[in-house]
mmCIF file of C-alpha atoms in Angstrom:
data_model
loop_
_atom_site.group_PDB
_atom_site.id
_atom_site.type_symbol
_atom_site.label_atom_id
_atom_site.label_comp_id
_atom_site.label_asym_id
_atom_site.label_seq_id
_atom_site.Cartn_x
_atom_site.Cartn_y
_atom_site.Cartn_z
ATOM 1 C CA UNK A 1 8.572 -13.585 -8.205
ATOM 2 C CA UNK A 2 7.696 -11.667 -4.941
ATOM 3 C CA UNK A 3 4.643 -12.528 -2.770
ATOM 4 C CA UNK A 4 3.183 -11.827 0.452
ATOM 5 C CA UNK A 5 0.926 -13.933 2.584
ATOM 6 C CA UNK A 6 -1.344 -12.788 5.653
ATOM 7 C CA UNK A 7 -2.929 -15.898 6.513
ATOM 8 C CA UNK A 8 -5.650 -14.502 8.687
ATOM 9 C CA UNK A 9 -8.423 -12.249 7.311
ATOM 10 C CA UNK A 10 -9.331 -11.233 10.600
ATOM 11 C CA UNK A 11 -7.863 -11.022 14.371
ATOM 12 C CA UNK A 12 -9.829 -10.436 17.152
ATOM 13 C CA UNK A 13 -8.053 -9.599 20.811
ATOM 14 C CA UNK A 14 -9.106 -8.198 23.956
ATOM 15 C CA UNK A 15 -7.941 -4.822 25.244
ATOM 16 C CA UNK A 16 -4.791 -5.068 27.138
ATOM 17 C CA UNK A 17 -3.556 -8.336 25.604
ATOM 18 C CA UNK A 18 -0.905 -9.042 23.366
ATOM 19 C CA UNK A 19 -1.639 -9.128 19.732
ATOM 20 C CA UNK A 20 0.185 -10.721 16.616
ATOM 21 C CA UNK A 21 -0.432 -10.369 13.080
ATOM 22 C CA UNK A 22 1.063 -12.892 10.781
ATOM 23 C CA UNK A 23 3.116 -12.352 7.664
ATOM 24 C CA UNK A 24 5.102 -14.693 5.456
ATOM 25 C CA UNK A 25 6.957 -13.685 2.292
ATOM 26 C CA UNK A 26 8.659 -15.233 -0.713
ATOM 27 C CA UNK A 27 11.506 -13.305 -2.526
ATOM 28 C CA UNK A 28 14.864 -14.033 -4.517
ATOM 29 C CA UNK A 29 17.583 -13.090 -2.117
ATOM 30 C CA UNK A 30 17.205 -10.716 1.069
ATOM 31 C CA UNK A 31 13.890 -8.736 1.491
ATOM 32 C CA UNK A 32 12.986 -5.190 2.544
ATOM 33 C CA UNK A 33 9.911 -5.937 4.465
ATOM 34 C CA UNK A 34 7.051 -3.269 5.400
ATOM 35 C CA UNK A 35 3.987 -3.070 7.854
ATOM 36 C CA UNK A 36 1.427 -0.308 7.007
ATOM 37 C CA UNK A 37 -1.926 0.383 8.939
ATOM 38 C CA UNK A 38 -5.218 1.691 7.192
ATOM 39 C CA UNK A 39 -8.074 3.446 9.116
ATOM 40 C CA UNK A 40 -11.135 3.486 7.296
ATOM 41 C CA UNK A 41 -11.490 5.294 4.125
ATOM 42 C CA UNK A 42 -8.035 6.779 4.482
ATOM 43 C CA UNK A 43 -4.562 5.906 2.876
ATOM 44 C CA UNK A 44 -1.974 3.612 4.221
ATOM 45 C CA UNK A 45 0.188 4.774 7.125
ATOM 46 C CA UNK A 46 3.787 3.293 7.584
ATOM 47 C CA UNK A 47 4.377 1.617 10.967
ATOM 48 C CA UNK A 48 7.824 -0.037 10.479
ATOM 49 C CA UNK A 49 10.258 -1.505 8.151
ATOM 50 C CA UNK A 50 13.043 -4.029 8.181
ATOM 51 C CA UNK A 51 16.123 -3.981 5.806
ATOM 52 C CA UNK A 52 19.203 -5.256 7.481
ATOM 53 C CA UNK A 53 20.266 -5.454 11.294
ATOM 54 C CA UNK A 54 18.648 -6.323 14.437
ATOM 55 C CA UNK A 55 15.657 -9.103 13.676
ATOM 56 C CA UNK A 56 13.230 -7.210 16.165
ATOM 57 C CA UNK A 57 11.986 -3.830 14.715
ATOM 58 C CA UNK A 58 10.462 -1.109 16.484
ATOM 59 C CA UNK A 59 8.126 1.222 14.996
ATOM 60 C CA UNK A 60 4.963 3.446 15.637
ATOM 61 C CA UNK A 61 2.429 3.382 18.327
ATOM 62 C CA UNK A 62 4.307 0.825 20.388
ATOM 63 C CA UNK A 63 4.251 -1.820 17.394
ATOM 64 C CA UNK A 64 7.230 -4.314 16.526
ATOM 65 C CA UNK A 65 8.103 -6.932 14.063
ATOM 66 C CA UNK A 66 10.223 -9.728 14.209
ATOM 67 C CA UNK A 67 12.037 -10.805 11.101
ATOM 68 C CA UNK A 68 12.785 -14.768 10.965
ATOM 69 C CA UNK A 69 14.830 -15.657 7.822
ATOM 70 C CA UNK A 70 14.297 -19.601 8.235
ATOM 71 C CA UNK A 71 10.535 -19.066 8.488
ATOM 72 C CA UNK A 72 10.460 -16.168 6.028
ATOM 73 C CA UNK A 73 8.205 -14.430 8.419
ATOM 74 C CA UNK A 74 7.746 -10.987 9.478
ATOM 75 C CA UNK A 75 5.111 -11.026 12.286
ATOM 76 C CA UNK A 76 3.735 -7.806 13.623
ATOM 77 C CA UNK A 77 3.437 -7.727 17.458
ATOM 78 C CA UNK A 78 2.055 -5.369 20.281
ATOM 79 C CA UNK A 79 2.505 -6.047 23.959
ATOM 80 C CA UNK A 80 -0.687 -4.523 24.872
ATOM 81 C CA UNK A 81 -3.422 -3.902 22.416
ATOM 82 C CA UNK A 82 -5.656 -0.753 22.637
ATOM 83 C CA UNK A 83 -9.170 -0.453 21.089
ATOM 84 C CA UNK A 84 -7.736 2.404 18.807
ATOM 85 C CA UNK A 85 -5.362 -0.105 17.165
ATOM 86 C CA UNK A 86 -8.613 -1.631 15.388
ATOM 87 C CA UNK A 87 -7.761 -1.159 11.649
ATOM 88 C CA UNK A 88 -6.602 -2.886 8.519
ATOM 89 C CA UNK A 89 -2.943 -4.023 8.409
ATOM 90 C CA UNK A 90 -0.712 -4.726 5.444
ATOM 91 C CA UNK A 91 2.558 -6.449 4.922
ATOM 92 C CA UNK A 92 4.627 -5.720 2.148
ATOM 93 C CA UNK A 93 7.729 -6.876 0.622
ATOM 94 C CA UNK A 94 10.304 -6.208 -2.170
ATOM 95 C CA UNK A 95 13.610 -8.104 -2.746
ATOM 96 C CA UNK A 96 16.810 -6.092 -1.960
ATOM 97 C CA UNK A 97 18.384 -6.513 -5.264
ATOM 98 C CA UNK A 98 15.268 -6.125 -7.447
ATOM 99 C CA UNK A 99 15.994 -2.472 -8.511
ATOM 100 C CA UNK A 100 13.154 -0.111 -8.024
ATOM 101 C CA UNK A 101 10.403 -2.696 -8.610
ATOM 102 C CA UNK A 102 7.234 -1.940 -6.727
ATOM 103 C CA UNK A 103 6.367 -3.095 -3.366
ATOM 104 C CA UNK A 104 4.137 -6.237 -3.192
ATOM 105 C CA UNK A 105 1.161 -6.044 -0.874
ATOM 106 C CA UNK A 106 -0.655 -8.876 1.377
ATOM 107 C CA UNK A 107 -4.216 -8.888 1.142
ATOM 108 C CA UNK A 108 -4.605 -7.238 4.607
ATOM 109 C CA UNK A 109 -5.660 -8.433 8.141
ATOM 110 C CA UNK A 110 -8.291 -6.759 10.159
ATOM 111 C CA UNK A 111 -7.521 -6.375 13.457
ATOM 112 C CA UNK A 112 -10.431 -5.952 15.953
ATOM 113 C CA UNK A 113 -9.380 -4.882 19.767
ATOM 114 C CA UNK A 114 -12.370 -5.334 22.045
ATOM 115 C CA UNK A 115 -12.712 -3.389 25.084
ATOM 116 C CA UNK B 1 2.878 20.718 4.583
ATOM 117 C CA UNK B 2 4.383 18.219 2.142
ATOM 118 C CA UNK B 3 2.332 15.490 1.002
ATOM 119 C CA UNK B 4 0.291 13.775 -1.636
ATOM 120 C CA UNK B 5 -3.231 14.793 -2.442
ATOM 121 C CA UNK B 6 -5.918 12.523 -4.233
ATOM 122 C CA UNK B 7 -9.007 14.209 -5.495
ATOM 123 C CA UNK B 8 -11.988 13.768 -5.564
ATOM 124 C CA UNK B 9 -12.471 11.778 -2.417
ATOM 125 C CA UNK B 10 -15.688 10.381 -3.999
ATOM 126 C CA UNK B 11 -16.331 9.775 -7.639
ATOM 127 C CA UNK B 12 -19.694 8.511 -9.457
ATOM 128 C CA UNK B 13 -19.088 7.202 -13.079
ATOM 129 C CA UNK B 14 -21.892 6.206 -15.267
ATOM 130 C CA UNK B 15 -21.696 3.447 -17.663
ATOM 131 C CA UNK B 16 -19.348 3.999 -20.617
ATOM 132 C CA UNK B 17 -18.126 6.949 -19.162
ATOM 133 C CA UNK B 18 -14.415 8.009 -18.778
ATOM 134 C CA UNK B 19 -13.228 9.339 -15.555
ATOM 135 C CA UNK B 20 -10.131 10.835 -14.257
ATOM 136 C CA UNK B 21 -8.748 10.572 -10.828
ATOM 137 C CA UNK B 22 -6.040 13.034 -9.776
ATOM 138 C CA UNK B 23 -2.883 12.518 -7.903
ATOM 139 C CA UNK B 24 -0.367 15.452 -6.829
ATOM 140 C CA UNK B 25 2.542 15.371 -4.642
ATOM 141 C CA UNK B 26 4.921 18.161 -3.383
ATOM 142 C CA UNK B 27 7.468 15.813 -1.952
ATOM 143 C CA UNK B 28 9.753 15.815 -4.912
ATOM 144 C CA UNK B 29 9.583 12.200 -5.109
ATOM 145 C CA UNK B 30 10.707 10.523 -8.156
ATOM 146 C CA UNK B 31 8.375 7.376 -8.472
ATOM 147 C CA UNK B 32 4.616 7.109 -8.176
ATOM 148 C CA UNK B 33 2.092 4.399 -8.126
ATOM 149 C CA UNK B 34 -1.556 3.711 -8.352
ATOM 150 C CA UNK B 35 -3.305 0.849 -6.391
ATOM 151 C CA UNK B 36 -6.617 -0.610 -6.694
ATOM 152 C CA UNK B 37 -8.119 -1.754 -3.297
ATOM 153 C CA UNK B 38 -10.966 -4.322 -3.031
ATOM 154 C CA UNK B 39 -12.485 -5.833 -0.044
ATOM 155 C CA UNK B 40 -10.637 -9.049 0.991
ATOM 156 C CA UNK B 41 -7.952 -8.728 -2.138
ATOM 157 C CA UNK B 42 -5.502 -6.100 -0.562
ATOM 158 C CA UNK B 43 -3.705 -3.618 -3.015
ATOM 159 C CA UNK B 44 -3.324 -4.564 -6.555
ATOM 160 C CA UNK B 45 -0.928 -2.547 -8.812
ATOM 161 C CA UNK B 46 -2.439 -0.763 -11.876
ATOM 162 C CA UNK B 47 0.484 1.589 -12.854
ATOM 163 C CA UNK B 48 3.629 3.152 -11.939
ATOM 164 C CA UNK B 49 6.153 5.806 -13.168
ATOM 165 C CA UNK B 50 9.731 6.318 -11.955
ATOM 166 C CA UNK B 51 10.269 9.214 -14.146
ATOM 167 C CA UNK B 52 8.605 12.092 -16.204
ATOM 168 C CA UNK B 53 7.093 10.744 -19.495
ATOM 169 C CA UNK B 54 7.570 6.990 -18.855
ATOM 170 C CA UNK B 55 5.219 4.490 -16.856
ATOM 171 C CA UNK B 56 4.828 0.779 -16.712
ATOM 172 C CA UNK B 57 1.940 -1.340 -16.160
ATOM 173 C CA UNK B 58 1.165 -3.232 -13.208
ATOM 174 C CA UNK B 59 -0.724 -6.523 -12.650
ATOM 175 C CA UNK B 60 -4.331 -5.086 -13.568
ATOM 176 C CA UNK B 61 -3.525 -2.404 -16.250
ATOM 177 C CA UNK B 62 -6.661 -3.227 -18.668
ATOM 178 C CA UNK B 63 -9.015 -0.611 -18.657
ATOM 179 C CA UNK B 64 -6.789 2.096 -17.159
ATOM 180 C CA UNK B 65 -4.330 4.542 -18.524
ATOM 181 C CA UNK B 66 -1.967 7.236 -16.844
ATOM 182 C CA UNK B 67 0.177 10.228 -18.117
ATOM 183 C CA UNK B 68 3.361 11.368 -16.293
ATOM 184 C CA UNK B 69 3.630 14.774 -17.793
ATOM 185 C CA UNK B 70 4.968 16.541 -14.488
ATOM 186 C CA UNK B 71 7.027 15.345 -11.780
ATOM 187 C CA UNK B 72 4.228 16.183 -9.250
ATOM 188 C CA UNK B 73 1.319 14.661 -11.235
ATOM 189 C CA UNK B 74 0.444 11.125 -11.834
ATOM 190 C CA UNK B 75 -3.382 11.081 -12.985
ATOM 191 C CA UNK B 76 -5.540 7.845 -13.610
ATOM 192 C CA UNK B 77 -8.114 7.613 -16.142
ATOM 193 C CA UNK B 78 -10.739 4.740 -15.744
ATOM 194 C CA UNK B 79 -11.754 4.026 -19.132
ATOM 195 C CA UNK B 80 -15.199 2.250 -20.283
ATOM 196 C CA UNK B 81 -13.071 -0.542 -21.124
ATOM 197 C CA UNK B 82 -12.860 -1.103 -17.219
ATOM 198 C CA UNK B 83 -15.865 -3.431 -16.550
ATOM 199 C CA UNK B 84 -15.867 -3.173 -12.830
ATOM 200 C CA UNK B 85 -14.227 -0.200 -11.807
ATOM 201 C CA UNK B 86 -16.126 0.149 -8.369
ATOM 202 C CA UNK B 87 -13.167 0.320 -5.826
ATOM 203 C CA UNK B 88 -10.910 2.340 -3.601
ATOM 204 C CA UNK B 89 -8.132 3.690 -5.450
ATOM 205 C CA UNK B 90 -4.826 4.839 -3.481
ATOM 206 C CA UNK B 91 -2.019 6.699 -5.088
ATOM 207 C CA UNK B 92 1.550 6.650 -3.519
ATOM 208 C CA UNK B 93 4.907 7.916 -3.916
ATOM 209 C CA UNK B 94 8.762 7.358 -3.052
ATOM 210 C CA UNK B 95 11.902 8.961 -3.717
ATOM 211 C CA UNK B 96 14.174 6.478 -5.869
ATOM 212 C CA UNK B 97 17.527 7.540 -3.990
ATOM 213 C CA UNK B 98 16.491 5.465 -1.118
ATOM 214 C CA UNK B 99 13.112 4.029 -1.743
ATOM 215 C CA UNK B 100 12.685 1.495 0.763
ATOM 216 C CA UNK B 101 14.131 3.881 3.721
ATOM 217 C CA UNK B 102 11.098 6.003 3.307
ATOM 218 C CA UNK B 103 8.631 3.332 2.093
ATOM 219 C CA UNK B 104 5.617 4.635 0.271
ATOM 220 C CA UNK B 105 3.786 7.948 1.313
ATOM 221 C CA UNK B 106 0.216 7.384 0.542
ATOM 222 C CA UNK B 107 -2.847 9.564 -0.443
ATOM 223 C CA UNK B 108 -6.204 9.227 1.191
ATOM 224 C CA UNK B 109 -7.781 7.680 -1.600
ATOM 225 C CA UNK B 110 -10.776 8.265 -4.123
ATOM 226 C CA UNK B 111 -13.691 5.996 -3.685
ATOM 227 C CA UNK B 112 -15.162 5.424 -7.074
ATOM 228 C CA UNK B 113 -18.600 3.879 -7.491
ATOM 229 C CA UNK B 114 -20.584 2.917 -11.088
ATOM 230 C CA UNK B 115 -24.021 4.010 -11.114
#
């Protein structure tokens, strides 16, 4: 079975400081990993993905994520947070060899960037 | 512009009433999905369809029904058997040829409230 854990319901960070939103996963075999962002009363927007290759993935709006196979983690990072980054962030996973099974999403982490 | 459209944006349901949420996409995507979002519970899969006239139950299908008569459309009916339907409903789609390269495209959601 596939699963995703986002251990923090809420992350607070001051504007200009680096931010990290944590994600760990469990799949059989190699994972496809995604980060999405959701603003209030809107759908999810794709930020970045990891399939193969470099463990550091760069995405939209200056976000990046680091894939760590030994720790089964895919933490989202940004060097300098903006107030406009305040939103709900979701990590999602699917096993590479699972055919076309649906993505499994974490419960989400609310990021609050304080000016 | 290509995209995925959900309607209505807000929907109110009386006790014992069936309601249908619309999801239409003009992206020529093969697969479509319905997720339910509740605070603190993330996204939970209700139903998905990878081909016309075929669909599969997700994790919380009880009290819901779907149809996929056209590739572009995947409506969700919330039946009176769904005892706690108040939630935010998200529709998503993806091509199957390279689903994880694209990730999912999400609609803007429908907020359903029981009155």
